[in-house]
Coordinates of C-alpha atoms in Angstrom, one line a residue:
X1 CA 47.6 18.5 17.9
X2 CA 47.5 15.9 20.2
X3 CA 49.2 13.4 18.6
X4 CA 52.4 15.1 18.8
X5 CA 52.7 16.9 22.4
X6 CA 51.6 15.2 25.9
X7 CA 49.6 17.9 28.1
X8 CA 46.8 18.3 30.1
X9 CA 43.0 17.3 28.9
X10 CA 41.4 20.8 29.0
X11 CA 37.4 21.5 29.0
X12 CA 37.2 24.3 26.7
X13 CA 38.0 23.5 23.1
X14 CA 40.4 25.8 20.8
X15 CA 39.2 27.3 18.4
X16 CA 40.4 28.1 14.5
X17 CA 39.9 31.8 15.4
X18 CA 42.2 32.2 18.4
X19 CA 44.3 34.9 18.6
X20 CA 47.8 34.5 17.6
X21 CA 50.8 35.5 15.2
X22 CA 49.6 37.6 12.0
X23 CA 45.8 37.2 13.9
X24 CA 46.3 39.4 17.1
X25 CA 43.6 41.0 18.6
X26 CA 43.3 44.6 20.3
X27 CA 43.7 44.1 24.0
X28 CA 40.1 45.8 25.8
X29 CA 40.7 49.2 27.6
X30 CA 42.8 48.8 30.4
X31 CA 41.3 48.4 33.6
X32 CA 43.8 50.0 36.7
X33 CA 44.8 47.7 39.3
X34 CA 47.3 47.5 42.1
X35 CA 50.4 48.4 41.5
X36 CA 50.1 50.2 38.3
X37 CA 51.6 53.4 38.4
X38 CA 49.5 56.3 36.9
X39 CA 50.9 59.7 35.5
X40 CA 48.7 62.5 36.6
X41 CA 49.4 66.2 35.4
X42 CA 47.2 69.1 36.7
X43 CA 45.9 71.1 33.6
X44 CA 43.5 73.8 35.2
X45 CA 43.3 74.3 39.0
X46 CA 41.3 77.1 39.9
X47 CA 40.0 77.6 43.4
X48 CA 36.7 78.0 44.2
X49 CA 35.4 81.5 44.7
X50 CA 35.8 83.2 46.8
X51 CA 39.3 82.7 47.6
X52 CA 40.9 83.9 50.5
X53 CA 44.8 85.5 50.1
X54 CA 47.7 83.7 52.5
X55 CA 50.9 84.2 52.9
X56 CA 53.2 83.9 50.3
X57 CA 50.7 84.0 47.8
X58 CA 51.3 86.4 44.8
X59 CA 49.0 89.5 43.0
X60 CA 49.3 91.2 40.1
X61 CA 48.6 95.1 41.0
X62 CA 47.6 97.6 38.3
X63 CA 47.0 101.0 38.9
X64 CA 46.6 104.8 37.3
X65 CA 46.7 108.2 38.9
X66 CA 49.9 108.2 40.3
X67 CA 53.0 109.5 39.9
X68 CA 55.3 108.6 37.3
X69 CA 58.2 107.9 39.8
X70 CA 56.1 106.1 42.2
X71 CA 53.9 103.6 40.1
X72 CA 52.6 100.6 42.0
X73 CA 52.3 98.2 39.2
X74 CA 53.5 94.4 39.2
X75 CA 53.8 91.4 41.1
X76 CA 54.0 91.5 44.8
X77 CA 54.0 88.6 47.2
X78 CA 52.3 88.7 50.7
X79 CA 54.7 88.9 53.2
X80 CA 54.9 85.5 55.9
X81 CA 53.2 87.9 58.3
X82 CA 50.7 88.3 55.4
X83 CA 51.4 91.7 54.7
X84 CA 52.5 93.1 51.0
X85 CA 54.9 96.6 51.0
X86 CA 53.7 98.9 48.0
X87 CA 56.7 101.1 48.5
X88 CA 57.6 104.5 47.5
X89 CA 56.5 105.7 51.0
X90 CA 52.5 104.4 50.5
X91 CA 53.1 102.2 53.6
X92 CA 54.0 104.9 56.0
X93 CA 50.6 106.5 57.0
X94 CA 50.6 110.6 56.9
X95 CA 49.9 111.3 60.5
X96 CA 52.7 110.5 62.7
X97 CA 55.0 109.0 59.3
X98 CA 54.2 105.5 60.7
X99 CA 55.4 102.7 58.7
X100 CA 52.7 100.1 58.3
X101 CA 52.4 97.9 55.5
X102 CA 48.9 96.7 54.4
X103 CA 47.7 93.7 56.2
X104 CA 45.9 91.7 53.4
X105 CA 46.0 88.0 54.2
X106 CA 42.5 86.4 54.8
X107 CA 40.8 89.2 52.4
X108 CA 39.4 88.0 49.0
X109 CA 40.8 89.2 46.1
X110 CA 38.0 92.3 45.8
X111 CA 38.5 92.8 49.2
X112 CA 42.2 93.7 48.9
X113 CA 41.8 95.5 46.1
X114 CA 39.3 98.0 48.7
X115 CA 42.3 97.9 51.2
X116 CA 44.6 99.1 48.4
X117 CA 42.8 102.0 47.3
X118 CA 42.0 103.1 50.6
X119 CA 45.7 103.5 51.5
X120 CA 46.8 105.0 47.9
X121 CA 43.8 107.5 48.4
X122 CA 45.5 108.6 51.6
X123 CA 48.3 109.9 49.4
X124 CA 47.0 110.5 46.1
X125 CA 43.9 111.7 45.0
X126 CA 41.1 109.2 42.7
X127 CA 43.7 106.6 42.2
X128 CA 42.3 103.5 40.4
X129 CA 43.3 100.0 41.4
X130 CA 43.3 96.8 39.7
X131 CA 43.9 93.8 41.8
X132 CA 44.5 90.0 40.6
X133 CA 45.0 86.7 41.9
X134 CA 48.6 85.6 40.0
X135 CA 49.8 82.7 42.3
X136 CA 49.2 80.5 44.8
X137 CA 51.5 79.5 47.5
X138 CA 49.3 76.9 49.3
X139 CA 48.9 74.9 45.9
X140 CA 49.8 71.4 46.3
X141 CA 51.6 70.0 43.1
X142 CA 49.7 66.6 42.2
X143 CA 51.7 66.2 38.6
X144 CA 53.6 63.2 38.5
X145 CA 53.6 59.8 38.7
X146 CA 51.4 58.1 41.4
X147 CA 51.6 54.5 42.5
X148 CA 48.1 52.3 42.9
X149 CA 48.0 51.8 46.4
X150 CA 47.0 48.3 47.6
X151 CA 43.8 49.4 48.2
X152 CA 43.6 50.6 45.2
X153 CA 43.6 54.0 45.3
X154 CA 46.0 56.9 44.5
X155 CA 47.3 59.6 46.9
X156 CA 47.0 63.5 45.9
X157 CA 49.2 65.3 48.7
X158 CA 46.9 66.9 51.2
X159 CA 44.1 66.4 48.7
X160 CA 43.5 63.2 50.1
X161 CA 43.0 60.1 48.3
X162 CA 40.8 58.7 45.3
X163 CA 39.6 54.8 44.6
X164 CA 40.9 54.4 40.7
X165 CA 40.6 50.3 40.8
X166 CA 38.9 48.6 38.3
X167 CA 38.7 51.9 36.3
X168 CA 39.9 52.6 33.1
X169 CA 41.7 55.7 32.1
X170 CA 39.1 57.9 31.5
X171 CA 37.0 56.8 34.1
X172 CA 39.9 57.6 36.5
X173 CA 40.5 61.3 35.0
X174 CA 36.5 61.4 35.6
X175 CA 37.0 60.1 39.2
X176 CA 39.6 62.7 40.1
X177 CA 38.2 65.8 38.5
X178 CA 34.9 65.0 40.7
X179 CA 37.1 64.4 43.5
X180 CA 39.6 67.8 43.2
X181 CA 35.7 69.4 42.5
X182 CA 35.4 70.5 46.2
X183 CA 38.3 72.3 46.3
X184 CA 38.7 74.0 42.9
X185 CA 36.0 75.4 40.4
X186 CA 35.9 73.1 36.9
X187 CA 38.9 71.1 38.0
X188 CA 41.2 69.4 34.7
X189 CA 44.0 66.4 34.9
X190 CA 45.2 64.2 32.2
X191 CA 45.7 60.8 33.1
X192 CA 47.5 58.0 31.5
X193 CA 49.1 54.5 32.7
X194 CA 53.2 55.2 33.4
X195 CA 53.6 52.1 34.4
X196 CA 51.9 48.9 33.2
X197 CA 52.5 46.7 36.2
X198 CA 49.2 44.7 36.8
X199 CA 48.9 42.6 33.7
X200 CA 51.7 40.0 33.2
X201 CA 51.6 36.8 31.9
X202 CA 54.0 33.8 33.1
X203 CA 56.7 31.5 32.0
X204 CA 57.0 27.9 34.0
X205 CA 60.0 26.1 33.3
X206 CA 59.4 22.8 34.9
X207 CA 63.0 21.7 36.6
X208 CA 62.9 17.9 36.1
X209 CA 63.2 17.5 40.1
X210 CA 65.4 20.1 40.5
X211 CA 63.0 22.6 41.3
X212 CA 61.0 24.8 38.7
X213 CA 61.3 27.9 37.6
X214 CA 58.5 31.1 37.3
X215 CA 59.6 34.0 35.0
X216 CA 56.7 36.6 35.7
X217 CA 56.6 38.7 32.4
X218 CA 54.6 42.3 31.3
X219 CA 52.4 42.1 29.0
X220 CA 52.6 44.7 25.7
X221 CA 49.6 43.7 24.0
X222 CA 51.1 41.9 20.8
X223 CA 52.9 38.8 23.0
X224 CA 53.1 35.2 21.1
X225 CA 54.0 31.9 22.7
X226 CA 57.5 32.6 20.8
X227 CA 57.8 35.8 22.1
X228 CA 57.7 34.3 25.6
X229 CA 60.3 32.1 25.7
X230 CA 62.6 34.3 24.0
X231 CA 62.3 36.2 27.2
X232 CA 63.9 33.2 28.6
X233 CA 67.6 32.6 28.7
X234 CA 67.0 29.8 27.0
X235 CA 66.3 26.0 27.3
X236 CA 68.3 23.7 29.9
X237 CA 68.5 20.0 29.1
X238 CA 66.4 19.3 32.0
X239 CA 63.3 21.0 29.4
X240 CA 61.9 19.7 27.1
X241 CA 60.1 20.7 23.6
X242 CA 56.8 19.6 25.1
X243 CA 55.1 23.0 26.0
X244 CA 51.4 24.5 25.8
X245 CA 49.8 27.7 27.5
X246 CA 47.1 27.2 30.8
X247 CA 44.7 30.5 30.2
X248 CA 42.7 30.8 33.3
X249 CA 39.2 30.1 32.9
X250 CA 36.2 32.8 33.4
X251 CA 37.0 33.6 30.1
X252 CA 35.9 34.0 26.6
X253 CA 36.5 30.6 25.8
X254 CA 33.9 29.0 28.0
X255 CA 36.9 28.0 31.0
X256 CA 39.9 26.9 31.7
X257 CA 42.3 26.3 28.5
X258 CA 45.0 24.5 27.2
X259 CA 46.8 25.5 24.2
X260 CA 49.0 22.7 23.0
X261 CA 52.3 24.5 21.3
X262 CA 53.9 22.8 18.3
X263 CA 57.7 23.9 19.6
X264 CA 59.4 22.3 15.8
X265 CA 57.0 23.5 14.1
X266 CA 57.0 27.6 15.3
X267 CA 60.9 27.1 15.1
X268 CA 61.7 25.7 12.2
X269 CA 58.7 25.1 9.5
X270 CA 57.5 28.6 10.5
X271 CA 54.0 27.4 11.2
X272 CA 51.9 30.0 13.3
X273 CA 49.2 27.5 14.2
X274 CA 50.1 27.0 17.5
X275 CA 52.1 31.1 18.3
X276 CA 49.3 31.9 20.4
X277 CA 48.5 35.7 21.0
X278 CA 49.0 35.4 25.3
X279 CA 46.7 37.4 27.1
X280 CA 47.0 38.7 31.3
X281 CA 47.6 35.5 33.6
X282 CA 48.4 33.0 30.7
X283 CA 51.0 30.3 32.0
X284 CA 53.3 29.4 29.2
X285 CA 54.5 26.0 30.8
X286 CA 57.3 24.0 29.2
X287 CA 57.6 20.0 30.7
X288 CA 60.0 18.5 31.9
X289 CA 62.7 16.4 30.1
X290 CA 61.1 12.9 31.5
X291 CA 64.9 11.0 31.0
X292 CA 66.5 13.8 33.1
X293 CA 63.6 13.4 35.5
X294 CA 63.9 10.0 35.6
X295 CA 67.7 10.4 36.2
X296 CA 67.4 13.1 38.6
X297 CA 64.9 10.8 40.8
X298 CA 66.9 7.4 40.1
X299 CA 69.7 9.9 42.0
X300 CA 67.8 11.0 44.7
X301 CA 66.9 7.2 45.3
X302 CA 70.5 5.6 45.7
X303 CA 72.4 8.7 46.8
X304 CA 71.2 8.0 50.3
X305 CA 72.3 3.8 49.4
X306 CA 75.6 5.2 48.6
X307 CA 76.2 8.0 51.3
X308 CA 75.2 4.5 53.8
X309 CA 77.6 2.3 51.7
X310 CA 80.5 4.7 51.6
X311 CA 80.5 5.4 55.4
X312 CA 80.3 1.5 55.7
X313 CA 83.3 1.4 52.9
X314 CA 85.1 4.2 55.1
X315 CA 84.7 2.3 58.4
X316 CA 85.8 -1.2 57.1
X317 CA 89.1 0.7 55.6
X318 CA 89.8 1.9 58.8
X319 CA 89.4 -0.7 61.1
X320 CA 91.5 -2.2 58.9
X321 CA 94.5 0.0 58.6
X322 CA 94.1 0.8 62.5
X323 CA 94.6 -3.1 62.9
X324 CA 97.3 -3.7 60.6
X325 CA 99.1 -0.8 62.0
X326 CA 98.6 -2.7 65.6
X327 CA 100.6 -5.9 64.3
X328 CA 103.1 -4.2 62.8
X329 CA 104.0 -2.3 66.2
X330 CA 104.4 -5.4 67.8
X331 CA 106.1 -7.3 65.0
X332 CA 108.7 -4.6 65.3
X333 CA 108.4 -4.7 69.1
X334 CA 109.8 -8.5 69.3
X335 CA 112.6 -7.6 67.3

């Protein structure tokens, strides 16, 4: 390989084996990282027993023994003053036709159920009461997408936070479940990666003195060298078809890499040798063209020579048209 392209010596040597076109690899589980972007839905939130009723929150009410006309049976929501109204004139108490509705907020779910009978007992005789829990109003809505933080964790409303960093997915869904745990009995999420913003890989267009250029790129998990620069808009003259990819070392490989890429031959023979498989951090770096280079710096050299010259030039022509002008004034003067 070397005999064609000029690159960098490298210290781990590249194997027959490595991964590339029509010989990809399966990427290893994903590991979360800053600023990936999770997608958390809440699939069984139950609080702990026993729970305590506040306002707004909503119970199912059952009931048998009463009249036809006046059932008490539904949904009823406790009141912002955490009162619920049964109606049908069960909140007005029989001595004095007071109208008090039934002050349950802060009860447990049994509890209520007590108060309830109590006051249809005042008005019918052996009524029987069921009482459920139906809805929440205090529930804070995790589902949706979360962003990793910096610090690497993930915000749940007034939950709190959890550390998901260096996790995988189902280590994550593990993490939050224990974390949701104090507050609600056998908590269940599903977890997945939204957003696969921690692992990209690089393209380096070096600029031939006018400056390079970094394309930062996301990888997919099935990425070739030719996939890369396709990304790119496409080759200036100041590149050149001299190109290989830098894999950062602590790697598989034994350390720092260089993969030498046969540009002709991906491109036209079709040869897949060299369409390496790119993995997270890779830096597929394409040279410089070194005539443009050399141009570019021959520039940079006399265009300070010539700015000098040309002021020079500028002044002379001056000087000389400001004394020409002089004799002709006084030419014309002596006529």
């Amino acid at each position: 390989m070397d005999r064609y392209l000029d690159h960098p010596n490298h210290n781990a040597p590249v194997y027959p084996d490595q991964p590339k076109e029509l010989q990809m690899v399966t990427m290893p589980d994903y590991v979360i990282e800053p600023p990936d972007l999770l997608s958390i839905q809440a699939v069984n939130l139950i609080p702990q027993a026993p729970y305590t009723l506040h306002p707004l929150d909503t119970i199912v009410v059952e009931t048998s023994g009463l009249p036809e006309e006046q059932p008490v049976i539904g949904e009823y929501t406790v009141g912002i003053d955490g009162t619920v109204t049964l109606g049908f004139g069960y909140d007005e108490q029989t001595l004095g036709g007071e109208y008090r509705p039934l002050r349950i907020a802060g009860l447990t779910v049994p509890e209520a159920q007590k108060v309830i009978h109590e006051r249809l007992a005042v008005h019918v005789q052996n009524p029987v009461v069921w009482v459920r829990l139906a809805g929440i109003s205090a529930h804070q809505e995790i589902s949706g997408e979360h962003l990793v933080a910096p610090d690497g964790t993930v915000t749940l409303g007034s939950y709190g936070r959890v550390r998901v960093v260096g996790m995988t997915v189902d280590q994550a869904k593990h993490e939050i479940q224990s974390f949701l745990s104090e507050r609600f009995a056998n908590p269940e999420v599903a977890v997945d990666v939204y957003g696969y913003n921690s692992k990209i890989y690089y393209v380096v267009l070096q600029g031939a003195g006018l400056g390079d250029r970094v394309v930062p790129m996301p990888i997919t998990g099935k990425d070739t060298a030719l996939d890369a620069l396709s990304q790119i808009e496409s080759l200036s003259s100041a590149n050149s078809t001299r190109m290989w990819i830098a894999r950062p070392g602590a790697n598989s490989q034994c350390g720092d890499q260089i993969l030498p890429i046969d540009w002709q031959g991906i491109t036209q023979r079709g040869d897949i040798t060299t369409n390496y498989q790119l993995m997270p951090g890779d830096r597929v770096f394409v040279a410089e063209n070194k005539l443009v280079a050399f141009d570019t710096a021959l520039a940079k050299l006399i265009s300070p020579i010539e700015r000098v010259l040309g002021v020079t030039l500028l002044g002379t022509q001056t000087a000389r048209t400001i004394h020409l002008y002089n004799r002709t004034n006084t030419n014309l003067n002596n006529f």
